[in-house]
XYZ file of N, CA and C in Angstrom:
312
model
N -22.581 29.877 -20.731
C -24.009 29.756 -20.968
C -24.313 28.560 -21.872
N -23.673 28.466 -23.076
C -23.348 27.345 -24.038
C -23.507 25.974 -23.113
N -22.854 25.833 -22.483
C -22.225 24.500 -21.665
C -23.556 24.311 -20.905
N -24.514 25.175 -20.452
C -25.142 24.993 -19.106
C -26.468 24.721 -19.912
N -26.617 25.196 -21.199
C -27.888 25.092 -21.882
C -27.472 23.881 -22.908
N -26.535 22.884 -22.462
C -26.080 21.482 -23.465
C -26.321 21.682 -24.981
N -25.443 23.117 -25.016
C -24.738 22.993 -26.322
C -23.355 22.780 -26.342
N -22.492 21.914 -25.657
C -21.163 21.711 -25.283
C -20.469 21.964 -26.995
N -21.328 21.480 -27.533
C -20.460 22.081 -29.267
C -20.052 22.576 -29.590
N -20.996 23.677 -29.685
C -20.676 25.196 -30.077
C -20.089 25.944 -28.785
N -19.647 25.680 -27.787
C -19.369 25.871 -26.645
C -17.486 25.854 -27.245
N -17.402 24.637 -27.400
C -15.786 24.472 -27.921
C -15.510 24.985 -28.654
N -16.277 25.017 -30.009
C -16.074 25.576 -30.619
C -15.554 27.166 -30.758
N -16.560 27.857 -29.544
C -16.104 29.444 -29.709
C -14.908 29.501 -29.090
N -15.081 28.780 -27.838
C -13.604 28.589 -26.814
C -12.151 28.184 -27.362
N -12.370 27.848 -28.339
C -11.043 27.503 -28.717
C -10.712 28.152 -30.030
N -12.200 29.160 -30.845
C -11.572 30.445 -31.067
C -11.364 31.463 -30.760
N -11.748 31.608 -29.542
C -11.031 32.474 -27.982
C -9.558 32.493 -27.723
N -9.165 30.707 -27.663
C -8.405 30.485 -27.780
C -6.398 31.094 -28.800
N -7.574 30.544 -29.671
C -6.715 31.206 -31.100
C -6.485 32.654 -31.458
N -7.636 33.158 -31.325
C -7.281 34.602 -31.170
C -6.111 34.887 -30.560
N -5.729 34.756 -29.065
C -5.220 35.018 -28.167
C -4.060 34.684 -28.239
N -3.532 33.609 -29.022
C -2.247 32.991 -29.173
C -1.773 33.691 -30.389
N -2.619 34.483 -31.186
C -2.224 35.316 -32.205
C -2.081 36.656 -31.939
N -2.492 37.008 -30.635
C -2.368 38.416 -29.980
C -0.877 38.489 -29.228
N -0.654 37.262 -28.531
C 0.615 36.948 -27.885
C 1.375 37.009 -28.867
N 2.024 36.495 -30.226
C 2.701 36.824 -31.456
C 2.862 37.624 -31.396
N 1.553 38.675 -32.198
C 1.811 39.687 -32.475
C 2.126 40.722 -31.700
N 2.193 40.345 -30.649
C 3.087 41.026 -29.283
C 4.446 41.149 -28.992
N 4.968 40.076 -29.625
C 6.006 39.219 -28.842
C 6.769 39.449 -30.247
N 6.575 39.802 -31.663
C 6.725 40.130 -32.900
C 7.060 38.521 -33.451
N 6.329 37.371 -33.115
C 6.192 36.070 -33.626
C 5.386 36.356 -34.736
N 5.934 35.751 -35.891
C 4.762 35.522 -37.392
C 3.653 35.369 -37.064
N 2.915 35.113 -37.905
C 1.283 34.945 -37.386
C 0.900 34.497 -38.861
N 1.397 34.716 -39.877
C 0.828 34.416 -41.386
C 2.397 34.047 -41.933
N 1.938 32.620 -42.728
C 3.157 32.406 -43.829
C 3.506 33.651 -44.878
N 4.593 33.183 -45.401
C 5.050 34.140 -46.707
C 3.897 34.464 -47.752
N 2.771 33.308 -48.174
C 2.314 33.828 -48.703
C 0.728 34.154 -48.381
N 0.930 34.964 -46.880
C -0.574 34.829 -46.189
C -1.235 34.778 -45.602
N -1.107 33.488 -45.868
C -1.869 32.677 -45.154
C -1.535 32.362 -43.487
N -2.658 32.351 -42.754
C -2.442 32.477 -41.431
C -1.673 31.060 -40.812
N -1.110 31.302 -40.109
C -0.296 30.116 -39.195
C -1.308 29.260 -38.332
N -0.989 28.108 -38.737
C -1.831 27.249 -37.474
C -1.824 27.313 -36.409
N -2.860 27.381 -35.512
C -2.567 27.744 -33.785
C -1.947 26.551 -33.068
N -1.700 25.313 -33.956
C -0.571 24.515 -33.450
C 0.721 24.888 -33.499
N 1.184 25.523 -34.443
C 2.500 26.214 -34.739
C 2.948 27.883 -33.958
N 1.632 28.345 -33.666
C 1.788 29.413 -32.980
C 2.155 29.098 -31.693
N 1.671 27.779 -31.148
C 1.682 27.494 -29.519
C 3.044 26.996 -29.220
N 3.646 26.514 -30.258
C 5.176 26.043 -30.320
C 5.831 26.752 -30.165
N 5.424 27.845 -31.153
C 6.756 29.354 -31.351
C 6.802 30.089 -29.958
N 5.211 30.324 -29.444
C 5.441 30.867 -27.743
C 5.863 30.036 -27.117
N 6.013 28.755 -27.192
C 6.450 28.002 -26.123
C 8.028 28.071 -26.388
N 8.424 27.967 -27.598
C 10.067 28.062 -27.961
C 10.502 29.565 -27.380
N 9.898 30.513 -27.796
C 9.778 31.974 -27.350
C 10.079 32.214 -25.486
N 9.957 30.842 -24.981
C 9.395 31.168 -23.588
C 8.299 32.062 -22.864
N 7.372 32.149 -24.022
C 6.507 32.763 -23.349
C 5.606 32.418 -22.483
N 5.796 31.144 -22.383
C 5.263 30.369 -21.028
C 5.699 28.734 -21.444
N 5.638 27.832 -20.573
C 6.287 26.893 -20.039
C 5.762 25.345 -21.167
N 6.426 24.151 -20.923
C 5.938 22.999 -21.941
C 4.427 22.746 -21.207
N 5.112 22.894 -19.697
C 3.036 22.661 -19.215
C 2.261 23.145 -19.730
N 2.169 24.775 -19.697
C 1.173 25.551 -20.727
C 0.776 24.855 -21.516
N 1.933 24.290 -23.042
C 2.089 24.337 -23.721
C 1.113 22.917 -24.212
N 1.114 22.232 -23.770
C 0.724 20.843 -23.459
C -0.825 20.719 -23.399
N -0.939 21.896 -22.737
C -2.831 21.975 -22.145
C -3.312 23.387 -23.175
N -2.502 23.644 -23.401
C -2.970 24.267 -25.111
C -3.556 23.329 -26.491
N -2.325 22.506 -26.207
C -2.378 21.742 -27.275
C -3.665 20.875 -27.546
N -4.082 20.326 -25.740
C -4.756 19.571 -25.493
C -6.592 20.267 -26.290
N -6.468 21.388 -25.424
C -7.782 22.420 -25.424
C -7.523 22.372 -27.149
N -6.373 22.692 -28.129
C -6.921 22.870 -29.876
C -7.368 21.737 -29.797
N -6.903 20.253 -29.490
C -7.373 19.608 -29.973
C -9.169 19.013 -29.890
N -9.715 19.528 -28.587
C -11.444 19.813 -28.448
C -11.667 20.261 -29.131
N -10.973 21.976 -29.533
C -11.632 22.954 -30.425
C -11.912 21.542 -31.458
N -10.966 21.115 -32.017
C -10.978 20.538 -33.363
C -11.806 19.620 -34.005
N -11.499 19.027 -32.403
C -12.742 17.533 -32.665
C -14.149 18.225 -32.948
N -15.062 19.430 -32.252
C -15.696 19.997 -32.148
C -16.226 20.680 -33.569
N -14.873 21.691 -34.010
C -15.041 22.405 -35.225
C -15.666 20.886 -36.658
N -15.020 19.725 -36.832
C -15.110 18.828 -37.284
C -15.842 17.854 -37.432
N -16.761 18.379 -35.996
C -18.251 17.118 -35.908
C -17.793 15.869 -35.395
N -16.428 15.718 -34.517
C -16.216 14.399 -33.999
C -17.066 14.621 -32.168
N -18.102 14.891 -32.029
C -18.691 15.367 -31.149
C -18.528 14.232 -30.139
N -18.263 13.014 -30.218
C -18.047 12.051 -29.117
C -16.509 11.689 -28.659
N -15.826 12.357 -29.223
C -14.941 12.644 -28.843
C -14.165 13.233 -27.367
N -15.276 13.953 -26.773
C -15.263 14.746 -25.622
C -16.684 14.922 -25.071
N -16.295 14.800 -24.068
C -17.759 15.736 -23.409
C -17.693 16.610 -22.342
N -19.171 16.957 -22.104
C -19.685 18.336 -21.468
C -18.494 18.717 -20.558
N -18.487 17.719 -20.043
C -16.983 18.187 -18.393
C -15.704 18.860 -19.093
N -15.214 18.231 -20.052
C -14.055 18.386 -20.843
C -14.247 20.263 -21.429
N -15.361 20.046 -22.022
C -15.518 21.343 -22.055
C -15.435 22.425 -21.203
N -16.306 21.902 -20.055
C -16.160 23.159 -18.893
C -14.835 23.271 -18.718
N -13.782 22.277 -18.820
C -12.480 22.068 -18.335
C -11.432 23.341 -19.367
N -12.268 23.109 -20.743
C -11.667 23.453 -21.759
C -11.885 25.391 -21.339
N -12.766 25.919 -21.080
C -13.279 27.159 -20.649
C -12.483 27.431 -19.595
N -12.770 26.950 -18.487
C -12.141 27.427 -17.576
C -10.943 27.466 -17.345
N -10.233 26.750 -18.322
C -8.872 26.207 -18.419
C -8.314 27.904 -19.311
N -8.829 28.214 -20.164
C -8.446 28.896 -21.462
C -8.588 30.332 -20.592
N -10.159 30.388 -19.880
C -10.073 31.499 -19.159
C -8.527 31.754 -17.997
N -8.305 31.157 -17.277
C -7.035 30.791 -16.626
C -6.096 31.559 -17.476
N -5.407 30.927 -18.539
C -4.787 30.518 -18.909
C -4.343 32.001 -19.860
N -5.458 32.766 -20.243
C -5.055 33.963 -20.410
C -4.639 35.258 -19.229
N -5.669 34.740 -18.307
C -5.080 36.026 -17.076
C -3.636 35.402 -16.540
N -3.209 34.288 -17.113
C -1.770 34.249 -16.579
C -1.033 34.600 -17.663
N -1.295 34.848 -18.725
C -0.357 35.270 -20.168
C -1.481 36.983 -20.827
N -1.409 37.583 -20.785
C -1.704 38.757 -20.890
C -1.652 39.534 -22.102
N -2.348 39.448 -23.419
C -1.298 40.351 -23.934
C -0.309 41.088 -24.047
């Protein structure tokens, strides 16, 4: 809805804490850390490594994960020209994908 009413922003933004969630659900599935020693939560760059080291899905995955945090980021950060509207839809539909093939 975000995307179609050209808020592509806040669009990434939620999507790629959709994202994150989900890569912290796979962890905590899979009994991967999710928080340092003292805490503090793990970066969803470091989480996407550990499933990918984990084999919980492939370097391709792994790659177009990486790709999609890095929208979230530009996004979360206000580098808003960074990407656009398409990238986003790409980023959604990609993430949607991308969980019905990895499942909790």
């Amino acid at each position: 809805y975000l995307v179609g009413a050209a808020y592509k922003d806040p669009a990434a933004v939620i999507a790629g804490s959709v994202l994150e969630q989900h890569l912290r659900f796979l962890c905590k599935n899979r009994t991967i850390s999710i928080e340092k020693p003292n805490g503090q939560p793990i970066a969803a760059s470091n989480l996407n490594q550990e499933l990918a080291r984990a084999q919980v899905y492939g370097k391709s995955e792994q790659k177009s994960v990486t790709s999609w945090l890095g929208i979230r980021n530009n996004a979360a950060h206000g580098h808003y020209s960074e990407y656009d509207k398409t990238q986003v839809e790409h980023l959604i539909s990609g993430i949607r994908a991308f969980m019905l093939r990895n499942p909790n």
